[in-house]
Coordinates of C-alpha atoms in Angstrom, one line a residue:
Chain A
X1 CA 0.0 0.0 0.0
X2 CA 1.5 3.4 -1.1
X3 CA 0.1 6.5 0.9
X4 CA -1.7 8.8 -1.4
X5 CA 0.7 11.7 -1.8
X6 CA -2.2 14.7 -1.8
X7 CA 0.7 17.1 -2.0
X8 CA 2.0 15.6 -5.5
X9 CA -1.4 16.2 -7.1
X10 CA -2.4 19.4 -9.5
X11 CA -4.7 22.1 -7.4
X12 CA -7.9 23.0 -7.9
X13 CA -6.8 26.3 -9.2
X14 CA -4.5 24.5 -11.9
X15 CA -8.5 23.7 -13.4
X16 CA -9.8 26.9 -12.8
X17 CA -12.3 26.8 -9.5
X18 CA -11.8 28.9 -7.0
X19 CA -15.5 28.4 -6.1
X20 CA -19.0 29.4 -7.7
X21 CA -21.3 28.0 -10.7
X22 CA -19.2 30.0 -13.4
X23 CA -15.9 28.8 -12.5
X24 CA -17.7 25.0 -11.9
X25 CA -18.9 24.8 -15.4
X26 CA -15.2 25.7 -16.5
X27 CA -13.8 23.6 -14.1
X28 CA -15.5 20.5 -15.1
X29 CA -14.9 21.1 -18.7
X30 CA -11.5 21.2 -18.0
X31 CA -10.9 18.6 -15.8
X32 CA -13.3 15.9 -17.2
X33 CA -11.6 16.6 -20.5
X34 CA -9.0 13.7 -19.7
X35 CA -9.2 10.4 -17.6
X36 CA -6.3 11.8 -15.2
X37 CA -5.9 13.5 -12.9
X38 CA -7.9 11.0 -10.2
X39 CA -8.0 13.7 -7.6
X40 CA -7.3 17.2 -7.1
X41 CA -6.0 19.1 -3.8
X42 CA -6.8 22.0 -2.0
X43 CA -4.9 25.2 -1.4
X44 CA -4.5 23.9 2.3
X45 CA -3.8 20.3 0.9
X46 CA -6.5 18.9 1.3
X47 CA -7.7 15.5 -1.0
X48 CA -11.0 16.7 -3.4
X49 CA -12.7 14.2 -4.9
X50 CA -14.5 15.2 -7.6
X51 CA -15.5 11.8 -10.2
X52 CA -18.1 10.2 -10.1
X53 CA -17.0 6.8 -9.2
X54 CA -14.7 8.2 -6.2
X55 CA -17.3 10.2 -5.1
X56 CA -19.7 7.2 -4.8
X57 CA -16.7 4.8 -3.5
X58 CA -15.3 7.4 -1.3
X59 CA -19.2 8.6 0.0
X60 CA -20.0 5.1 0.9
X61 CA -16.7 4.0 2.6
X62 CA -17.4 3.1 6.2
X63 CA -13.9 4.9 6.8
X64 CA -15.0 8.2 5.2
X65 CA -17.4 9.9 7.8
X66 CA -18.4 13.5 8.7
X67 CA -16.2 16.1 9.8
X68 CA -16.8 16.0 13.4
X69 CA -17.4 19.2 15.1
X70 CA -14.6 19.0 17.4
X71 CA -11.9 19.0 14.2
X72 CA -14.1 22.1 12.8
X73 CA -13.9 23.9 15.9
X74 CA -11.1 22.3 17.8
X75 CA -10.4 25.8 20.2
X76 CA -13.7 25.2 21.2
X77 CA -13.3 21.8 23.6
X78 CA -9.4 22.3 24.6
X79 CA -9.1 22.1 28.1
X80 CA -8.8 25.2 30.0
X81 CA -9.9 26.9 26.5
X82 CA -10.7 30.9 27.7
X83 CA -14.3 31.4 28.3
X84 CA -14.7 34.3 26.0
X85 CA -16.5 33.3 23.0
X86 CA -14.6 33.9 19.5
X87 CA -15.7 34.8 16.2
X88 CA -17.5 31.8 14.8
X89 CA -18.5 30.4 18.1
X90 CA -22.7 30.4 17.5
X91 CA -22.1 28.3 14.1
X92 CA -20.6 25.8 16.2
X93 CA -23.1 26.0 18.7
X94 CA -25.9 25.0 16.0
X95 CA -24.0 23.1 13.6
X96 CA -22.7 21.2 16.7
X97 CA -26.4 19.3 17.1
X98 CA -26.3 18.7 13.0
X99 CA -26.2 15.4 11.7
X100 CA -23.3 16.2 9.2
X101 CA -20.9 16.5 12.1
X102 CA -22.0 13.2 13.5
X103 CA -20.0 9.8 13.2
X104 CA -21.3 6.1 14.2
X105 CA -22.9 5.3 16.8
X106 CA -24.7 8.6 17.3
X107 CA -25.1 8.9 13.5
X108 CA -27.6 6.2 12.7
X109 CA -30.2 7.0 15.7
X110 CA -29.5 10.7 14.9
X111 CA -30.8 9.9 11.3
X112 CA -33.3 7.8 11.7
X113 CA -34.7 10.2 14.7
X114 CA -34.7 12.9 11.4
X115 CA -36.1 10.4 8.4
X116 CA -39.2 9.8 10.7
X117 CA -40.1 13.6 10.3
X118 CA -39.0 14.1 7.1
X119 CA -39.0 10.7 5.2
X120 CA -41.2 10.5 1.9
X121 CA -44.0 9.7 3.7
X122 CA -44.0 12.3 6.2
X123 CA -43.2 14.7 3.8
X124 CA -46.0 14.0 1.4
X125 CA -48.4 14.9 4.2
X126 CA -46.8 18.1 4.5
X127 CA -47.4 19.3 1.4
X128 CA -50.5 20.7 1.2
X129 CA -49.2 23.2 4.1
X130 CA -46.8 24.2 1.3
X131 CA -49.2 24.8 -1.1
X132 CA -51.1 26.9 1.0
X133 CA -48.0 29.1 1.4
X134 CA -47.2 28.7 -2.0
X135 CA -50.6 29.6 -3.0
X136 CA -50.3 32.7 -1.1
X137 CA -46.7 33.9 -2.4
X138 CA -47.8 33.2 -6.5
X139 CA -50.6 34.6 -5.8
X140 CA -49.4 37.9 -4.7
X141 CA -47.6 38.5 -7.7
X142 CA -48.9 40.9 -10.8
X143 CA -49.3 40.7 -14.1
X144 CA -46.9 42.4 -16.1
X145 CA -44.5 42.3 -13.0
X146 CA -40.7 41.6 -13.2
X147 CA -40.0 39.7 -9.6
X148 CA -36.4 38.2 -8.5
X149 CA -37.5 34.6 -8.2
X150 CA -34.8 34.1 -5.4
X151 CA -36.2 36.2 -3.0
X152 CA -39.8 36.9 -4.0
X153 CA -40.8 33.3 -4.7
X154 CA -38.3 30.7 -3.6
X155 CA -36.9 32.1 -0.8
X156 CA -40.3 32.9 0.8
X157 CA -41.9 29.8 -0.2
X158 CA -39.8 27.8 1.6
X159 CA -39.2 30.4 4.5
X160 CA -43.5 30.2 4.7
X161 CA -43.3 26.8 4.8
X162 CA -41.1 25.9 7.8
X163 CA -42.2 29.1 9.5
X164 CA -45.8 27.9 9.7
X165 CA -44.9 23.7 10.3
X166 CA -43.3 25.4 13.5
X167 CA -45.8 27.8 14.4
X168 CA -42.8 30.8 13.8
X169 CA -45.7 34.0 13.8
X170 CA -45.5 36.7 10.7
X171 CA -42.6 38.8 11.7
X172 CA -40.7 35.7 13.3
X173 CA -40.9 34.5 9.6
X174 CA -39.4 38.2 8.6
X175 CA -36.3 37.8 11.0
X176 CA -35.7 33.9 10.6
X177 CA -35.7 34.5 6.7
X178 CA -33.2 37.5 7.2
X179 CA -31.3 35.0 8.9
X180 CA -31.5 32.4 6.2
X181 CA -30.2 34.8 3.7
X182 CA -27.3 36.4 6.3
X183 CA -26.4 32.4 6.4
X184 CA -25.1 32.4 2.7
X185 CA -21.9 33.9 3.9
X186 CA -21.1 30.5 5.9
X187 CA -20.2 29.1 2.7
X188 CA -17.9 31.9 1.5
X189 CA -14.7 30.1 0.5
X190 CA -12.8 32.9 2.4
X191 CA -14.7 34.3 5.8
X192 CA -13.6 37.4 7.1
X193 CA -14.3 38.4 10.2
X194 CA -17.3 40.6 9.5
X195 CA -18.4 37.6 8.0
X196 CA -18.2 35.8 10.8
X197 CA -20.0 38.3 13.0
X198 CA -23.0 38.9 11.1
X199 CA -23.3 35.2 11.0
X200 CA -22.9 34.6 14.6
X201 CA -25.7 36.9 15.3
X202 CA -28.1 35.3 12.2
X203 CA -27.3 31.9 14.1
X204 CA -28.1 33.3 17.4
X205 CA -31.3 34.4 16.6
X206 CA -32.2 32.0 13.8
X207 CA -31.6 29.1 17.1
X208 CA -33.1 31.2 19.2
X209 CA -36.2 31.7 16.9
X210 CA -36.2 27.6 16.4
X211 CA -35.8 27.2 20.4
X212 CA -39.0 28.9 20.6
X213 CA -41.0 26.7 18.0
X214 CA -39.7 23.7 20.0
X215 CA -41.5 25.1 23.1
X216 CA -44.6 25.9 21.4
X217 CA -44.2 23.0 19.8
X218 CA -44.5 20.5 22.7
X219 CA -47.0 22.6 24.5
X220 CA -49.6 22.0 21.2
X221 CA -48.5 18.4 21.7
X222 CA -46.7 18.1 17.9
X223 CA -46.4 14.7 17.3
X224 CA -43.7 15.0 15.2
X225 CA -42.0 16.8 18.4
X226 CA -42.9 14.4 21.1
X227 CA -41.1 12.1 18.9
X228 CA -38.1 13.6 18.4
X229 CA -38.0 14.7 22.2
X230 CA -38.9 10.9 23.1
X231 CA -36.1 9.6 20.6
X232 CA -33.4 12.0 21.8
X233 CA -34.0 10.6 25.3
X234 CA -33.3 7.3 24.3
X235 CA -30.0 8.3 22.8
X236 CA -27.3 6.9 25.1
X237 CA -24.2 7.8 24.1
X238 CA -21.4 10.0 25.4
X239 CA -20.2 13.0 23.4
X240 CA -17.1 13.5 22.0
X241 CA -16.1 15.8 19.8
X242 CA -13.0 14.5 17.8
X243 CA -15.3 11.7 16.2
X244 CA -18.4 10.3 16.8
X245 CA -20.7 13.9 17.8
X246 CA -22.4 15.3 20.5
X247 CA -25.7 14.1 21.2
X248 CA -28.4 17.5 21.3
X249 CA -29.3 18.7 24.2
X250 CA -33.0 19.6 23.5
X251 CA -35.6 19.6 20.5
X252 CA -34.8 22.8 19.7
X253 CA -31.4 22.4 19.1
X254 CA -32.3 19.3 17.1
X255 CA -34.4 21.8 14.7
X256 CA -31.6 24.9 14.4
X257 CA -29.0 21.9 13.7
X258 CA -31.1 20.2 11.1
X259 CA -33.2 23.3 9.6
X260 CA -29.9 25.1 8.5
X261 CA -30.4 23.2 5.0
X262 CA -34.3 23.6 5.3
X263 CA -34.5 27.0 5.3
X264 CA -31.5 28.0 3.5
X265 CA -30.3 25.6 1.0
X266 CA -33.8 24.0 0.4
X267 CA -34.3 27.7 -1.4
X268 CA -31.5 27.3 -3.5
X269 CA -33.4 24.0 -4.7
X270 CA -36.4 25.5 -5.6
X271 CA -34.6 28.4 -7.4
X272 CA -32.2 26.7 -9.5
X273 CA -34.9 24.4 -10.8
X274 CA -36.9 27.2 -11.8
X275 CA -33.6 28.5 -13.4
X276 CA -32.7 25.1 -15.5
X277 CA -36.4 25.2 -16.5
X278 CA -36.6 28.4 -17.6
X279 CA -33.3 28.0 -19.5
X280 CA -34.8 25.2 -21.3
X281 CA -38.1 26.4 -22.7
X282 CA -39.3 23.0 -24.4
X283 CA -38.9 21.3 -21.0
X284 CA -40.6 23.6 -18.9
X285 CA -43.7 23.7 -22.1
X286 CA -43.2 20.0 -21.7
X287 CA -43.2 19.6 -17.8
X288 CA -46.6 21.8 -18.1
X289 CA -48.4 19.5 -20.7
X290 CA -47.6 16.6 -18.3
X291 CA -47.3 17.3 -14.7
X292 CA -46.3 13.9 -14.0
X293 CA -43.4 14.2 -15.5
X294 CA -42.4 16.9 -12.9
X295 CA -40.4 15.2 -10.6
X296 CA -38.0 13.7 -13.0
X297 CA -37.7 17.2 -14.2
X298 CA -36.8 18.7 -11.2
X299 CA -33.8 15.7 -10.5
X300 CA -32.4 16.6 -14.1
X301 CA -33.1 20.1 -12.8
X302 CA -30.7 19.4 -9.9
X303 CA -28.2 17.4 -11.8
X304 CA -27.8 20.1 -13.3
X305 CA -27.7 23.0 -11.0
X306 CA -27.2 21.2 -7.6
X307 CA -27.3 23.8 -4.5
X308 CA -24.2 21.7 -3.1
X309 CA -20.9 22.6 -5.1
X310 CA -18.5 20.8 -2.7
X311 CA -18.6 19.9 1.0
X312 CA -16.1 18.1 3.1
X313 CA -15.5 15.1 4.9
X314 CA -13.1 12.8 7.5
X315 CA -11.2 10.4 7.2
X316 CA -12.4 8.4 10.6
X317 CA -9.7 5.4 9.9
X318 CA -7.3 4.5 7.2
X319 CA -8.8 4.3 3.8
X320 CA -7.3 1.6 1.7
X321 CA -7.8 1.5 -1.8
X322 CA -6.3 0.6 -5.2
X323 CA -3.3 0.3 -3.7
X324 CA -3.4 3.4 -2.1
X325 CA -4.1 4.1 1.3
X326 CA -5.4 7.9 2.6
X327 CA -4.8 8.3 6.1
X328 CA -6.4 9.1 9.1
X329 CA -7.3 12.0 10.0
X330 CA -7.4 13.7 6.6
X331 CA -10.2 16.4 5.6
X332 CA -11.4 15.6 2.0
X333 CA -13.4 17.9 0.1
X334 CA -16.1 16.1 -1.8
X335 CA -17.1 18.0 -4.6
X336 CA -20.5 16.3 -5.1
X337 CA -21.8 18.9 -8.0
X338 CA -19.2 17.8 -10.2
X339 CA -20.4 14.0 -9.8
X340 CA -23.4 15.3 -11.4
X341 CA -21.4 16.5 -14.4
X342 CA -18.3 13.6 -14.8
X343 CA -19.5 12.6 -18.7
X344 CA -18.3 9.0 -17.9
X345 CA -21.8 8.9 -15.6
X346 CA -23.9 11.3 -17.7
X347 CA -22.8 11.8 -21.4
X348 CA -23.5 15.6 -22.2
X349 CA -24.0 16.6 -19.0
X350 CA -24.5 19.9 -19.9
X351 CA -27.7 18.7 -21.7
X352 CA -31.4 18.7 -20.3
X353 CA -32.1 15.2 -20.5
X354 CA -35.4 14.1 -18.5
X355 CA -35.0 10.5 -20.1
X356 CA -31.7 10.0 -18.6
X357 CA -30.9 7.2 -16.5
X358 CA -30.9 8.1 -13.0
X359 CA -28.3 6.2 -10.9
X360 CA -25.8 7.8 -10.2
X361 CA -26.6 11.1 -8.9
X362 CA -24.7 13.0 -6.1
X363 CA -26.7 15.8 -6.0
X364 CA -27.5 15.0 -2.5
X365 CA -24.2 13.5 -1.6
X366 CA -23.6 9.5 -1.2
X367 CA -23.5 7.2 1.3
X368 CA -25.0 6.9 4.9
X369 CA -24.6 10.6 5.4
X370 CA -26.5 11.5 1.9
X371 CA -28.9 14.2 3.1
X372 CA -32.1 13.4 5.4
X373 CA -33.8 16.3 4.5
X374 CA -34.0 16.0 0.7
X375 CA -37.2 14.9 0.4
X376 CA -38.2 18.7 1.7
X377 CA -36.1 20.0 -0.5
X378 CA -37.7 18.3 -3.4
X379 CA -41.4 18.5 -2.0
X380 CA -41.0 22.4 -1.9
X381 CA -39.8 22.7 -5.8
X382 CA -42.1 20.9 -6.9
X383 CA -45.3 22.0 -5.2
X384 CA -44.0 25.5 -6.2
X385 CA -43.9 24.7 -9.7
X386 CA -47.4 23.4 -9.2
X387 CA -48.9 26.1 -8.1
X388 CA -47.3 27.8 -11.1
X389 CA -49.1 26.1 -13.6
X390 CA -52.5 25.6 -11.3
X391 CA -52.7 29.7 -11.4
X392 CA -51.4 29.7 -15.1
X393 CA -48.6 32.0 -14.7
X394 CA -46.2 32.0 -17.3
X395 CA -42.5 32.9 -16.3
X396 CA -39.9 34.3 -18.8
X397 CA -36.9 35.7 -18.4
X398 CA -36.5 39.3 -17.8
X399 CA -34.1 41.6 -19.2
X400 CA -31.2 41.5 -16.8
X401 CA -29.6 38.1 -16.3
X402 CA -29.6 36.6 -13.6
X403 CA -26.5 36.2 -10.8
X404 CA -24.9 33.7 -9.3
X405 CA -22.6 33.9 -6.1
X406 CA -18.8 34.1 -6.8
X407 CA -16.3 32.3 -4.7
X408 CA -18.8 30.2 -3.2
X409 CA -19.3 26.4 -2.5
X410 CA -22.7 26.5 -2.9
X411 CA -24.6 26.7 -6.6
X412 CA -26.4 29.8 -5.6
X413 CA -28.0 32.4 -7.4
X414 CA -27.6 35.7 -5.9
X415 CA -30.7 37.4 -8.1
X416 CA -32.6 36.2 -10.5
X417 CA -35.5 38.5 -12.3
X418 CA -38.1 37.4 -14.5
X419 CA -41.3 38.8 -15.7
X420 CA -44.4 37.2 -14.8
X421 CA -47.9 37.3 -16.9
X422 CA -51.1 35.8 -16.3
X423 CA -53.5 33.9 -18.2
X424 CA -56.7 35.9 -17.9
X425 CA -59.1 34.4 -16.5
X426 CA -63.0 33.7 -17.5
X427 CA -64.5 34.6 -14.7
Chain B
X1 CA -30.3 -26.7 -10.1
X2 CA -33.5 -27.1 -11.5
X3 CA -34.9 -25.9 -14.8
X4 CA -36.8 -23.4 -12.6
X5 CA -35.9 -19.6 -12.3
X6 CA -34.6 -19.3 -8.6
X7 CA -35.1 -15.5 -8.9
X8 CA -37.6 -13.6 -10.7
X9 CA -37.5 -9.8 -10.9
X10 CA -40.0 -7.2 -12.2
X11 CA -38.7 -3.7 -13.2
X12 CA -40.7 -0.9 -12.6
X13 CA -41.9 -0.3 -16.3
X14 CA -42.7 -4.1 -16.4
X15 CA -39.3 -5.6 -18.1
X16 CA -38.3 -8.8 -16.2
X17 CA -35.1 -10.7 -15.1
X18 CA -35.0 -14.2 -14.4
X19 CA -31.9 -15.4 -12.5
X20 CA -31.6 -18.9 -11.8
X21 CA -27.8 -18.9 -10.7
X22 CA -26.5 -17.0 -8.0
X23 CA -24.1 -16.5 -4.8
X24 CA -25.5 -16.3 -1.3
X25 CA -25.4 -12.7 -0.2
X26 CA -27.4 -9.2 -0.1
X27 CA -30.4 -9.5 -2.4
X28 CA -28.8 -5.8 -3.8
X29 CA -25.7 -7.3 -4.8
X30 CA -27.4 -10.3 -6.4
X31 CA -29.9 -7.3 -8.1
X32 CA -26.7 -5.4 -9.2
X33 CA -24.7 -8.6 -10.3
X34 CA -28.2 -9.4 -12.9
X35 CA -27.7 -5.8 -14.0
X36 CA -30.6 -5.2 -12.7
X37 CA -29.8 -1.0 -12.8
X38 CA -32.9 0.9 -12.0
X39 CA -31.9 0.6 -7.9
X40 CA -30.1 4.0 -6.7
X41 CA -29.0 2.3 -3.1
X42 CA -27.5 5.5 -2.8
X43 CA -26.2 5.2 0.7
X44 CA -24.2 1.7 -0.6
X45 CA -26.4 -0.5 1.1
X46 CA -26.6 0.8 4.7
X47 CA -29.5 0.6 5.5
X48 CA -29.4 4.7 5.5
X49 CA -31.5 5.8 2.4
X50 CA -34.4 3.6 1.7
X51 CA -33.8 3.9 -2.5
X52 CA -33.4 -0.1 -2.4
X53 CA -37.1 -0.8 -1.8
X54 CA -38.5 -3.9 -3.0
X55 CA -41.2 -6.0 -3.1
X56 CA -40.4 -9.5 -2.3
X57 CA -43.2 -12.7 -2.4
X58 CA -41.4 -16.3 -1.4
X59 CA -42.1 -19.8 -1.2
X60 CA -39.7 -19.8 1.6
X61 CA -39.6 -17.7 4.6
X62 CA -36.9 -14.9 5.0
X63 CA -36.3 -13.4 8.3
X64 CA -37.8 -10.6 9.2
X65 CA -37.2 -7.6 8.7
X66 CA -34.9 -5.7 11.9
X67 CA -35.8 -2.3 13.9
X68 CA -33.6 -0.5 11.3
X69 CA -35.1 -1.6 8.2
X70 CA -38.7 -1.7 9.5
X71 CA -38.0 2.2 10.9
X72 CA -36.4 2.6 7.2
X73 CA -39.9 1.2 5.6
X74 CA -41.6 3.3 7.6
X75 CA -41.1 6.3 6.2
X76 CA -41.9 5.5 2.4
X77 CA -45.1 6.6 0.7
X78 CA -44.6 3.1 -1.5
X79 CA -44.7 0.8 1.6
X80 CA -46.8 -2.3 1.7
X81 CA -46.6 -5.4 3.7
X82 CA -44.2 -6.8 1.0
X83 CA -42.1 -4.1 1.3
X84 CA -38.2 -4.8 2.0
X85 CA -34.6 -3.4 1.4
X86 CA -32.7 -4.9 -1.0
X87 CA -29.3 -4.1 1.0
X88 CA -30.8 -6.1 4.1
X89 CA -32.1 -9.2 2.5
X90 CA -29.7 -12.3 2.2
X91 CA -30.2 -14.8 0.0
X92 CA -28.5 -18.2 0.5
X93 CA -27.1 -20.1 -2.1
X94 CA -29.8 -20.5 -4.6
X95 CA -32.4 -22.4 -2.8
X96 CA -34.6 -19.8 -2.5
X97 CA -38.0 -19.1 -4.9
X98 CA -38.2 -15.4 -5.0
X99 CA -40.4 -13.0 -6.8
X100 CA -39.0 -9.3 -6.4
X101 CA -40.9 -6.0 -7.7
X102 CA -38.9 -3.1 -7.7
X103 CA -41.0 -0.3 -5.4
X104 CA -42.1 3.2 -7.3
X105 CA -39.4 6.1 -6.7
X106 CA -40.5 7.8 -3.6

């Protein structure tokens, strides 16, 4: 076994991403263009993964787990560590009850304590709360109106939708979207430190906000909160930061943990699909002929334009491998977008394709800690979508294009106008 | 081994395998080793993702299902009381009569 030299290999920079959609579609061309290099490294050399095979290999190796929250944070749980709080400290404090910081044994209760609020079945019954709220945010848009589809339509659909399943009032919605948006800056690829304030106080509020639902929550007798607060007391298992997680301390720190995707990367869903769709005219025109159709749309909608451009993992124990062998203790990035986008998994992959086989996808990662919450995610975009085509509004785009975020490792759309008309109605 | 198919799949758009050869293990791998393609298993057969659902009908009598996979089944909108994972089914060494449908996408 030879030791993977991660040193040896080309950067990510020698291909041309340095973070964000524009430099991703570059990127991939570049890098997909020849069967070598394997992997990549990181400006701190660290391994990236970015084909699909390794991503799927790596993603479902036992040896491969989360990053745990003590290695993200490690000033924070050093003995005799000052008591003053630094920069960065109330991200740890919410991602520190997430389940992507948490490794076997706490992992698989930790999940399955999630799935039974938000598997597929659960979520189906959830959605006709969404197309209430969805209902209501279509509907308050004019005809003849340009709108940015980000903020005015996905972001408040889903920010509507998890505000009212926990009982969040009006201007609670107000702040904890605020905070959703302020929480875009946790995936800068360089923080500063303003950064880091403005997100420690959008985490502070945003899990203080979700503390609150919890309570009101459990005083309405929430079934789905009685469960989790009965599961969490049946969790047994001693924290400890360096691998396998720290077990939540209440339900409300189980939803700030959890909902960080829900209400801020579940928006990035719903928006990029409307932006595939719109960017491919016959599909949408096709998708609206025959609804059934939609949720194969919206998967080659997120193949596509994933919201996840790269996130990283642990190496919990030596990884052996074709001869190779990554050790212990090394942080790999996982660049799960370009999965989507290796042509030896999805010929053309810069083609609409709703026929296209379907295996394969890393759109929502790989592996036991592929995301819990995806189901939401899906359920949102495409009840959205729905409710579209129920109130016969056609989108098209508007006359400035629309943004993405630069230097970024999410696929996120900073604006994105449209104009909106509406079939007139008979009545 | 008889003239019988030991294993009989149905896709979900109707096209069917028959297998009548196979080596004891997970009923996924035997799926996979068919090339029987239209079953994500995107958490690699951990139990962790539920995209391995199956219908399974035998002649003999497979243990049940654990807490895992029956908390796993729980949550899909396609469950029935057929319903297993694919990743937590072993299959001995061809004795077994199976019929398998593969379950709708959730």
């Amino acid at each position: 076994m030879t030791e993977l030299d991660i040193k040896s290999l080309p950067a990510l920079s020698d291909y041309g991403f340095t973070g964000g959609r524009d430099n991703f579609r570059v990127f991939c061309r570049k890098v997909f263009a020849a069967p070598e290099p394997r992997f990549l490294r990181t400006a701190e050399n660290n391994l990236v993964v970015f084909r699909n095979a390794d991503l799927i290999r790596f993603g479902t190796a036992p040896e491969i787990g989360n990053q745990p929250i003590g290695r993200m944070y490690p000033a924070r749980f050093k003995q005799g560590a000052s008591p003053e709080r630094p920069p960065g400290w109330e991200i740890g404090e919410v991602i520190s009850s997430q389940i992507f910081t948490f490794n076997p044994p706490l992992h698989g209760p930790a999940r399955r304590m999630i799935l039974n609020w938000l598997g597929p079945k659960q979520v189906g019954q959830m959605a006709e709360l969404a197309r209430d709220v969805a209902r209501t945010v279509i509907g308050r848009i004019r005809d003849g109106e340009t709108v940015d589809l980000v903020e005015t339509v996905a972001e408040a659909v889903v920010v509507g939708f998890w505000s009212r399943l926990l009982y969040l009032t009006d201007e609670e919605a107000v702040v904890i979207g605020r905070c959703a948006q302020d929480m875009t800056r946790l995936f800068r690829t360089n923080r500063s430190q303003e950064d880091l304030q403005v997100l420690d106080k959008a985490f502070a509020e945003y899990a203080r906000l979700l503390h609150l639902a919890s309570i009101r929550g459990l005083e309405r007798s929430d079934p789905a909160m009685l469960e989790i607060a009965a599961r969490l007391k049946e969790i047994d298992i001693p924290d400890d930061p360096y691998e396998v997680g720290l077990v939540p301390k209440s339900v409300g720190a189980v939803l700030a943990g959890n909902l960080v995707d829900g209400f801020h990367t579940a928006a990035l869903a719903a928006a990029n699909t409307l932006y595939v769709l719109l960017d491919t005219p016959e599909a949408l025109a096709a998708v609206r002929r025959a609804p059934d159709t939609l949720p194969r749309a919206i998967t080659e909608a997120l193949r596509l334009e994933p919201p996840v451009l790269a996130l990283n993992r642990y190496a919990l124990r030596d990884f052996h491998f074709d001869g190779l062998v990554l050790p212990a203790g090394n942080k790999i990035m996982m660049m799960w977008a370009a999965g989507n986008h290796d042509p030896s998994a999805f010929p053309e992959p810069e083609r609409f394709d709703i026929g296209r086989p379907q295996p394969g996808l890393t759109t929502f990662g790989s592996g036991v800690h592929i995301c819990p919450g995806r189901h939401a995610g899906v359920m949102l975009t495409r009840v959205m979508l729905e409710e579209f085509f129920a109130q016969e509004v056609e989108i098209g785009k508007a006359g400035k294009p629309a943004e993405w975020i630069p230097d970024h490792f999410m696929n996120q759309l900073s604006v994105f106008p449209a104009s909106i008309s509406r079939a007139e109605r008979g009545d | 081994m008889t003239d019988t198919p030991r294993l009989h799949v149905t896709g979900r758009d109707g096209s069917t395998w028959q297998i009548d050869a196979y080596a004891a293990g997970s009923l996924l791998s035997i799926l996979r080793d068919a090339g029987v393609d239209e079953i994500a298993a995107l958490c690699g057969g951990n139990c962790s993702c539920a995209t391995c659902h199956v219908y399974v009908e035998t002649a003999a009598r497979l243990p049940e299902p654990g807490l895992e996979e029956r908390e796993m089944l729980d949550t899909l909108v396609h469950q029935t009381p057929l319903s297993r994972l694919a990743c937590q089914v072993t299959v001995g060494d061809g004795a077994e009569l199976l019929r398998v449908r593969i379950a709708p996408e959730e």
